[in-house]
Amino acid sequence: MMHCFSGSIKQALEAIDLGCIISIPTTAYYSKGRQKTIEKIPIENIVTETDAPFLSPFPERRTDRNEPLNIKYLVEKISEIKNLSFEKVSGITEENLRNFFKF
């Protein structure tokens, strides 16, 4: 797993080729670079994370603690980028995580 991935699209695709899964943090809610990565990599290789209490999806409120509940904003953003429903993205990324941890 590429935890809190912040690399390039090329690096993400190379990691996927090596069997890695890409963990996208909530900062992708506002990060155009991370949004481009989401656009270019298959949903089957994405999991979501908050990295709470760090990396809030709201850069203008840097004093805010990131909370697990904020994962919904990331799922909404992935849904928008991938043109999939919130439920579909939530289900696929959960299944990806279950497959990774084998449970």
mmCIF file of N, CA and C in Angstrom:
data_model
loop_
_atom_site.group_PDB
_atom_site.id
_atom_site.type_symbol
_atom_site.label_atom_id
_atom_site.label_comp_id
_atom_site.label_asym_id
_atom_site.label_seq_id
_atom_site.Cartn_x
_atom_site.Cartn_y
_atom_site.Cartn_z
ATOM 1 N N MET A 1 0.849 -1.173 0.000
ATOM 2 C CA MET A 1 0.000 0.000 0.000
ATOM 3 C C MET A 1 0.894 1.235 0.000
ATOM 4 N N MET A 2 0.576 2.163 -0.887
ATOM 5 C CA MET A 2 1.267 3.449 -0.931
ATOM 6 C C MET A 2 0.464 4.414 -0.054
ATOM 7 N N HIS A 3 0.859 4.467 1.221
ATOM 8 C CA HIS A 3 0.152 5.255 2.234
ATOM 9 C C HIS A 3 0.232 6.746 1.927
ATOM 10 N N CYS A 4 -0.916 7.420 2.016
ATOM 11 C CA CYS A 4 -0.976 8.882 1.877
ATOM 12 C C CYS A 4 -0.269 9.330 0.599
ATOM 13 N N PHE A 5 -0.618 8.713 -0.505
ATOM 14 C CA PHE A 5 0.113 8.902 -1.758
ATOM 15 C C PHE A 5 0.113 10.357 -2.210
ATOM 16 N N SER A 6 1.307 10.841 -2.520
ATOM 17 C CA SER A 6 1.450 12.216 -3.016
ATOM 18 C C SER A 6 2.391 12.279 -4.214
ATOM 19 N N GLY A 7 2.672 11.135 -4.812
ATOM 20 C CA GLY A 7 3.589 11.092 -5.948
ATOM 21 C C GLY A 7 2.908 11.456 -7.254
ATOM 22 N N SER A 8 3.636 11.232 -8.327
ATOM 23 C CA SER A 8 3.143 11.546 -9.670
ATOM 24 C C SER A 8 2.228 10.434 -10.184
ATOM 25 N N ILE A 9 1.529 10.727 -11.260
ATOM 26 C CA ILE A 9 0.696 9.715 -11.913
ATOM 27 C C ILE A 9 1.576 8.561 -12.371
ATOM 28 N N LYS A 10 2.726 8.879 -12.932
ATOM 29 C CA LYS A 10 3.661 7.841 -13.390
ATOM 30 C C LYS A 10 4.068 6.933 -12.231
ATOM 31 N N GLN A 11 4.385 7.520 -11.097
ATOM 32 C CA GLN A 11 4.768 6.725 -9.929
ATOM 33 C C GLN A 11 3.605 5.859 -9.448
ATOM 34 N N ALA A 12 2.407 6.398 -9.486
ATOM 35 C CA ALA A 12 1.228 5.627 -9.072
ATOM 36 C C ALA A 12 1.038 4.423 -9.985
ATOM 37 N N LEU A 13 1.142 4.640 -11.279
ATOM 38 C CA LEU A 13 0.956 3.542 -12.232
ATOM 39 C C LEU A 13 2.060 2.500 -12.103
ATOM 40 N N GLU A 14 3.288 2.938 -11.852
ATOM 41 C CA GLU A 14 4.392 1.999 -11.630
ATOM 42 C C GLU A 14 4.147 1.176 -10.366
ATOM 43 N N ALA A 15 3.675 1.823 -9.318
ATOM 44 C CA ALA A 15 3.378 1.119 -8.067
ATOM 45 C C ALA A 15 2.266 0.088 -8.282
ATOM 46 N N ILE A 16 1.248 0.464 -9.041
ATOM 47 C CA ILE A 16 0.152 -0.457 -9.350
ATOM 48 C C ILE A 16 0.689 -1.653 -10.122
ATOM 49 N N ASP A 17 1.567 -1.406 -11.087
ATOM 50 C CA ASP A 17 2.175 -2.499 -11.857
ATOM 51 C C ASP A 17 2.943 -3.469 -10.963
ATOM 52 N N LEU A 18 3.461 -2.961 -9.850
ATOM 53 C CA LEU A 18 4.198 -3.794 -8.895
ATOM 54 C C LEU A 18 3.273 -4.464 -7.874
ATOM 55 N N GLY A 19 1.966 -4.225 -8.014
ATOM 56 C CA GLY A 19 0.997 -4.859 -7.129
ATOM 57 C C GLY A 19 0.547 -4.019 -5.953
ATOM 58 N N CYS A 20 0.907 -2.749 -5.954
ATOM 59 C CA CYS A 20 0.519 -1.870 -4.847
ATOM 60 C C CYS A 20 -0.891 -1.335 -5.037
ATOM 61 N N ILE A 21 -1.462 -0.938 -3.932
ATOM 62 C CA ILE A 21 -2.731 -0.227 -3.928
ATOM 63 C C ILE A 21 -2.420 1.208 -3.499
ATOM 64 N N ILE A 22 -3.152 2.171 -4.030
ATOM 65 C CA ILE A 22 -2.867 3.582 -3.777
ATOM 66 C C ILE A 22 -3.856 4.121 -2.747
ATOM 67 N N SER A 23 -3.330 4.597 -1.636
ATOM 68 C CA SER A 23 -4.150 5.164 -0.570
ATOM 69 C C SER A 23 -4.196 6.683 -0.733
ATOM 70 N N ILE A 24 -5.385 7.188 -0.972
ATOM 71 C CA ILE A 24 -5.585 8.609 -1.246
ATOM 72 C C ILE A 24 -6.043 9.307 0.038
ATOM 73 N N PRO A 25 -5.332 10.359 0.463
ATOM 74 C CA PRO A 25 -5.722 11.080 1.678
ATOM 75 C C PRO A 25 -6.811 12.120 1.400
ATOM 76 N N THR A 26 -7.426 12.605 2.463
ATOM 77 C CA THR A 26 -8.505 13.585 2.323
ATOM 78 C C THR A 26 -8.046 14.905 1.713
ATOM 79 N N THR A 27 -6.750 15.165 1.680
ATOM 80 C CA THR A 27 -6.273 16.397 1.037
ATOM 81 C C THR A 27 -6.570 16.402 -0.462
ATOM 82 N N ALA A 28 -6.897 15.242 -1.025
ATOM 83 C CA ALA A 28 -7.277 15.189 -2.441
ATOM 84 C C ALA A 28 -8.577 15.941 -2.689
ATOM 85 N N TYR A 29 -9.309 16.244 -1.634
ATOM 86 C CA TYR A 29 -10.540 17.025 -1.771
ATOM 87 C C TYR A 29 -10.255 18.371 -2.424
ATOM 88 N N TYR A 30 -9.084 18.948 -2.144
ATOM 89 C CA TYR A 30 -8.732 20.249 -2.730
ATOM 90 C C TYR A 30 -7.484 20.212 -3.617
ATOM 91 N N SER A 31 -6.684 19.170 -3.542
ATOM 92 C CA SER A 31 -5.425 19.105 -4.288
ATOM 93 C C SER A 31 -5.656 18.698 -5.744
ATOM 94 N N LYS A 32 -5.419 19.621 -6.657
ATOM 95 C CA LYS A 32 -5.618 19.340 -8.088
ATOM 96 C C LYS A 32 -4.695 18.226 -8.571
ATOM 97 N N GLY A 33 -3.473 18.173 -8.041
ATOM 98 C CA GLY A 33 -2.540 17.114 -8.426
ATOM 99 C C GLY A 33 -3.050 15.741 -8.031
ATOM 100 N N ARG A 34 -3.545 15.632 -6.820
ATOM 101 C CA ARG A 34 -4.087 14.346 -6.360
ATOM 102 C C ARG A 34 -5.371 13.999 -7.103
ATOM 103 N N GLN A 35 -6.140 15.011 -7.480
ATOM 104 C CA GLN A 35 -7.352 14.754 -8.258
ATOM 105 C C GLN A 35 -7.002 14.203 -9.636
ATOM 106 N N LYS A 36 -5.932 14.698 -10.235
ATOM 107 C CA LYS A 36 -5.495 14.168 -11.536
ATOM 108 C C LYS A 36 -5.050 12.713 -11.396
ATOM 109 N N THR A 37 -4.385 12.400 -10.290
ATOM 110 C CA THR A 37 -3.986 11.013 -10.042
ATOM 111 C C THR A 37 -5.219 10.127 -9.937
ATOM 112 N N ILE A 38 -6.217 10.566 -9.195
ATOM 113 C CA ILE A 38 -7.466 9.809 -9.064
ATOM 114 C C ILE A 38 -8.080 9.565 -10.436
ATOM 115 N N GLU A 39 -8.058 10.592 -11.272
ATOM 116 C CA GLU A 39 -8.628 10.485 -12.619
ATOM 117 C C GLU A 39 -7.931 9.406 -13.438
ATOM 118 N N LYS A 40 -6.622 9.273 -13.293
ATOM 119 C CA LYS A 40 -5.824 8.418 -14.173
ATOM 120 C C LYS A 40 -5.640 6.984 -13.687
ATOM 121 N N ILE A 41 -5.887 6.711 -12.410
ATOM 122 C CA ILE A 41 -5.673 5.344 -11.937
ATOM 123 C C ILE A 41 -7.012 4.630 -11.766
ATOM 124 N N PRO A 42 -7.017 3.318 -11.943
ATOM 125 C CA PRO A 42 -8.270 2.564 -11.828
ATOM 126 C C PRO A 42 -8.840 2.607 -10.409
ATOM 127 N N ILE A 43 -10.148 2.703 -10.313
ATOM 128 C CA ILE A 43 -10.819 2.714 -9.012
ATOM 129 C C ILE A 43 -10.504 1.437 -8.232
ATOM 130 N N GLU A 44 -10.225 0.357 -8.936
ATOM 131 C CA GLU A 44 -9.908 -0.919 -8.287
ATOM 132 C C GLU A 44 -8.569 -0.894 -7.558
ATOM 133 N N ASN A 45 -7.815 0.177 -7.731
ATOM 134 C CA ASN A 45 -6.512 0.317 -7.072
ATOM 135 C C ASN A 45 -6.495 1.460 -6.062
ATOM 136 N N ILE A 46 -7.664 1.935 -5.677
ATOM 137 C CA ILE A 46 -7.755 3.080 -4.762
ATOM 138 C C ILE A 46 -8.387 2.657 -3.441
ATOM 139 N N VAL A 47 -7.772 3.118 -2.348
ATOM 140 C CA VAL A 47 -8.411 3.101 -1.033
ATOM 141 C C VAL A 47 -8.352 4.523 -0.499
ATOM 142 N N THR A 48 -9.189 4.818 0.479
ATOM 143 C CA THR A 48 -9.260 6.170 1.028
ATOM 144 C C THR A 48 -8.735 6.179 2.459
ATOM 145 N N GLU A 49 -8.244 7.337 2.876
ATOM 146 C CA GLU A 49 -7.760 7.489 4.250
ATOM 147 C C GLU A 49 -7.880 8.942 4.691
ATOM 148 N N THR A 50 -8.003 9.125 5.993
ATOM 149 C CA THR A 50 -8.029 10.487 6.529
ATOM 150 C C THR A 50 -6.669 10.901 7.062
ATOM 151 N N ASP A 51 -5.890 9.957 7.554
ATOM 152 C CA ASP A 51 -4.638 10.232 8.268
ATOM 153 C C ASP A 51 -4.916 11.150 9.462
ATOM 154 N N ALA A 52 -6.135 11.031 10.013
ATOM 155 C CA ALA A 52 -6.542 11.852 11.161
ATOM 156 C C ALA A 52 -5.589 11.631 12.333
ATOM 157 N N PRO A 53 -5.290 12.678 13.037
ATOM 158 C CA PRO A 53 -5.917 14.002 13.048
ATOM 159 C C PRO A 53 -5.266 14.998 12.090
ATOM 160 N N PHE A 54 -4.422 14.507 11.195
ATOM 161 C CA PHE A 54 -3.693 15.386 10.285
ATOM 162 C C PHE A 54 -4.378 15.450 8.921
ATOM 163 N N LEU A 55 -3.877 16.330 8.055
ATOM 164 C CA LEU A 55 -4.267 16.425 6.640
ATOM 165 C C LEU A 55 -5.755 16.684 6.425
ATOM 166 N N SER A 56 -6.259 17.716 7.020
ATOM 167 C CA SER A 56 -7.656 18.105 6.860
ATOM 168 C C SER A 56 -7.975 18.385 5.392
ATOM 169 N N PRO A 57 -9.195 18.042 4.958
ATOM 170 C CA PRO A 57 -9.588 18.353 3.586
ATOM 171 C C PRO A 57 -9.909 19.831 3.377
ATOM 172 N N PHE A 58 -9.800 20.624 4.433
ATOM 173 C CA PHE A 58 -10.138 22.045 4.364
ATOM 174 C C PHE A 58 -8.905 22.891 4.655
ATOM 175 N N PRO A 59 -8.120 23.240 3.631
ATOM 176 C CA PRO A 59 -6.860 23.952 3.866
ATOM 177 C C PRO A 59 -7.046 25.334 4.481
ATOM 178 N N GLU A 60 -8.193 25.945 4.248
ATOM 179 C CA GLU A 60 -8.435 27.283 4.791
ATOM 180 C C GLU A 60 -8.653 27.234 6.304
ATOM 181 N N ARG A 61 -8.893 26.037 6.834
ATOM 182 C CA ARG A 61 -9.116 25.880 8.273
ATOM 183 C C ARG A 61 -8.027 24.982 8.858
ATOM 184 N N ARG A 62 -6.798 25.361 8.672
ATOM 185 C CA ARG A 62 -5.656 24.538 9.088
ATOM 186 C C ARG A 62 -5.663 24.185 10.577
ATOM 187 N N THR A 63 -6.387 24.936 11.377
ATOM 188 C CA THR A 63 -6.426 24.626 12.801
ATOM 189 C C THR A 63 -7.391 23.484 13.106
ATOM 190 N N ASP A 64 -8.223 23.119 12.135
ATOM 191 C CA ASP A 64 -9.172 22.021 12.346
ATOM 192 C C ASP A 64 -8.446 20.681 12.379
ATOM 193 N N ARG A 65 -8.861 19.853 13.301
ATOM 194 C CA ARG A 65 -8.398 18.465 13.325
ATOM 195 C C ARG A 65 -9.119 17.721 12.216
ATOM 196 N N ASN A 66 -8.408 16.865 11.534
ATOM 197 C CA ASN A 66 -9.071 15.975 10.597
ATOM 198 C C ASN A 66 -9.749 14.884 11.419
ATOM 199 N N GLU A 67 -10.914 14.471 10.988
ATOM 200 C CA GLU A 67 -11.696 13.457 11.693
ATOM 201 C C GLU A 67 -12.056 12.339 10.726
ATOM 202 N N PRO A 68 -12.251 11.118 11.208
ATOM 203 C CA PRO A 68 -12.647 10.022 10.327
ATOM 204 C C PRO A 68 -13.889 10.335 9.489
ATOM 205 N N LEU A 69 -14.813 11.103 10.034
ATOM 206 C CA LEU A 69 -16.028 11.466 9.304
ATOM 207 C C LEU A 69 -15.725 12.219 8.006
ATOM 208 N N ASN A 70 -14.586 12.885 7.941
ATOM 209 C CA ASN A 70 -14.232 13.656 6.744
ATOM 210 C C ASN A 70 -13.952 12.787 5.523
ATOM 211 N N ILE A 71 -13.899 11.480 5.705
ATOM 212 C CA ILE A 71 -13.678 10.590 4.568
ATOM 213 C C ILE A 71 -14.798 10.764 3.539
ATOM 214 N N LYS A 72 -15.976 11.176 4.000
ATOM 215 C CA LYS A 72 -17.105 11.352 3.075
ATOM 216 C C LYS A 72 -16.805 12.412 2.017
ATOM 217 N N TYR A 73 -16.030 13.443 2.367
ATOM 218 C CA TYR A 73 -15.697 14.476 1.384
ATOM 219 C C TYR A 73 -14.786 13.922 0.297
ATOM 220 N N LEU A 74 -13.878 13.062 0.692
ATOM 221 C CA LEU A 74 -12.994 12.431 -0.288
ATOM 222 C C LEU A 74 -13.782 11.492 -1.197
ATOM 223 N N VAL A 75 -14.672 10.709 -0.624
ATOM 224 C CA VAL A 75 -15.492 9.803 -1.436
ATOM 225 C C VAL A 75 -16.360 10.605 -2.406
ATOM 226 N N GLU A 76 -16.907 11.731 -1.957
ATOM 227 C CA GLU A 76 -17.675 12.602 -2.857
ATOM 228 C C GLU A 76 -16.809 13.087 -4.015
ATOM 229 N N LYS A 77 -15.569 13.484 -3.719
ATOM 230 C CA LYS A 77 -14.672 13.996 -4.765
ATOM 231 C C LYS A 77 -14.315 12.888 -5.751
ATOM 232 N N ILE A 78 -14.011 11.696 -5.251
ATOM 233 C CA ILE A 78 -13.706 10.571 -6.140
ATOM 234 C C ILE A 78 -14.924 10.249 -6.993
ATOM 235 N N SER A 79 -16.113 10.289 -6.405
ATOM 236 C CA SER A 79 -17.357 10.045 -7.147
ATOM 237 C C SER A 79 -17.507 11.026 -8.300
ATOM 238 N N GLU A 80 -17.233 12.281 -8.017
ATOM 239 C CA GLU A 80 -17.312 13.334 -9.037
ATOM 240 C C GLU A 80 -16.292 13.081 -10.153
ATOM 241 N N ILE A 81 -15.068 12.790 -9.789
ATOM 242 C CA ILE A 81 -13.993 12.594 -10.770
ATOM 243 C C ILE A 81 -14.245 11.355 -11.623
ATOM 244 N N LYS A 82 -14.671 10.271 -11.000
ATOM 245 C CA LYS A 82 -14.863 8.989 -11.696
ATOM 246 C C LYS A 82 -16.258 8.845 -12.300
ATOM 247 N N ASN A 83 -17.126 9.835 -12.044
ATOM 248 C CA ASN A 83 -18.506 9.791 -12.532
ATOM 249 C C ASN A 83 -19.220 8.518 -12.066
ATOM 250 N N LEU A 84 -19.062 8.240 -10.775
ATOM 251 C CA LEU A 84 -19.706 7.099 -10.137
ATOM 252 C C LEU A 84 -20.491 7.609 -8.930
ATOM 253 N N SER A 85 -21.456 6.836 -8.482
ATOM 254 C CA SER A 85 -22.222 7.242 -7.303
ATOM 255 C C SER A 85 -21.356 7.146 -6.045
ATOM 256 N N PHE A 86 -21.756 7.899 -5.042
ATOM 257 C CA PHE A 86 -21.089 7.851 -3.742
ATOM 258 C C PHE A 86 -21.072 6.412 -3.220
ATOM 259 N N GLU A 87 -22.210 5.736 -3.327
ATOM 260 C CA GLU A 87 -22.337 4.368 -2.833
ATOM 261 C C GLU A 87 -21.400 3.419 -3.567
ATOM 262 N N LYS A 88 -21.274 3.608 -4.885
ATOM 263 C CA LYS A 88 -20.393 2.747 -5.687
ATOM 264 C C LYS A 88 -18.939 2.935 -5.267
ATOM 265 N N VAL A 89 -18.504 4.180 -5.157
ATOM 266 C CA VAL A 89 -17.118 4.458 -4.754
ATOM 267 C C VAL A 89 -16.865 3.933 -3.346
ATOM 268 N N SER A 90 -17.797 4.173 -2.451
ATOM 269 C CA SER A 90 -17.654 3.697 -1.081
ATOM 270 C C SER A 90 -17.527 2.175 -1.048
ATOM 271 N N GLY A 91 -18.367 1.501 -1.800
ATOM 272 C CA GLY A 91 -18.338 0.037 -1.844
ATOM 273 C C GLY A 91 -17.064 -0.515 -2.455
ATOM 274 N N ILE A 92 -16.634 0.065 -3.565
ATOM 275 C CA ILE A 92 -15.424 -0.419 -4.239
ATOM 276 C C ILE A 92 -14.192 -0.191 -3.376
ATOM 277 N N THR A 93 -14.070 1.001 -2.805
ATOM 278 C CA THR A 93 -12.875 1.279 -2.001
ATOM 279 C C THR A 93 -12.866 0.436 -0.722
ATOM 280 N N GLU A 94 -14.035 0.163 -0.157
ATOM 281 C CA GLU A 94 -14.089 -0.732 1.007
ATOM 282 C C GLU A 94 -13.659 -2.143 0.610
ATOM 283 N N GLU A 95 -14.150 -2.621 -0.511
ATOM 284 C CA GLU A 95 -13.772 -3.951 -0.992
ATOM 285 C C GLU A 95 -12.270 -4.017 -1.284
ATOM 286 N N ASN A 96 -11.726 -2.949 -1.860
ATOM 287 C CA ASN A 96 -10.281 -2.906 -2.113
ATOM 288 C C ASN A 96 -9.500 -3.057 -0.810
ATOM 289 N N LEU A 97 -9.963 -2.376 0.216
ATOM 290 C CA LEU A 97 -9.299 -2.447 1.519
ATOM 291 C C LEU A 97 -9.434 -3.842 2.123
ATOM 292 N N ARG A 98 -10.612 -4.421 2.029
ATOM 293 C CA ARG A 98 -10.817 -5.784 2.540
ATOM 294 C C ARG A 98 -9.904 -6.773 1.811
ATOM 295 N N ASN A 99 -9.799 -6.627 0.511
ATOM 296 C CA ASN A 99 -8.922 -7.511 -0.265
ATOM 297 C C ASN A 99 -7.464 -7.330 0.134
ATOM 298 N N PHE A 100 -7.060 -6.096 0.372
ATOM 299 C CA PHE A 100 -5.676 -5.828 0.760
ATOM 300 C C PHE A 100 -5.347 -6.504 2.090
ATOM 301 N N PHE A 101 -6.245 -6.349 3.067
ATOM 302 C CA PHE A 101 -6.011 -6.921 4.391
ATOM 303 C C PHE A 101 -6.508 -8.361 4.509
ATOM 304 N N LYS A 102 -7.086 -8.861 3.434
ATOM 305 C CA LYS A 102 -7.559 -10.245 3.362
ATOM 306 C C LYS A 102 -8.590 -10.575 4.450
ATOM 307 N N PHE A 103 -9.573 -9.667 4.608
ATOM 308 C CA PHE A 103 -10.676 -9.958 5.539
ATOM 309 C C PHE A 103 -12.006 -9.623 4.905
#
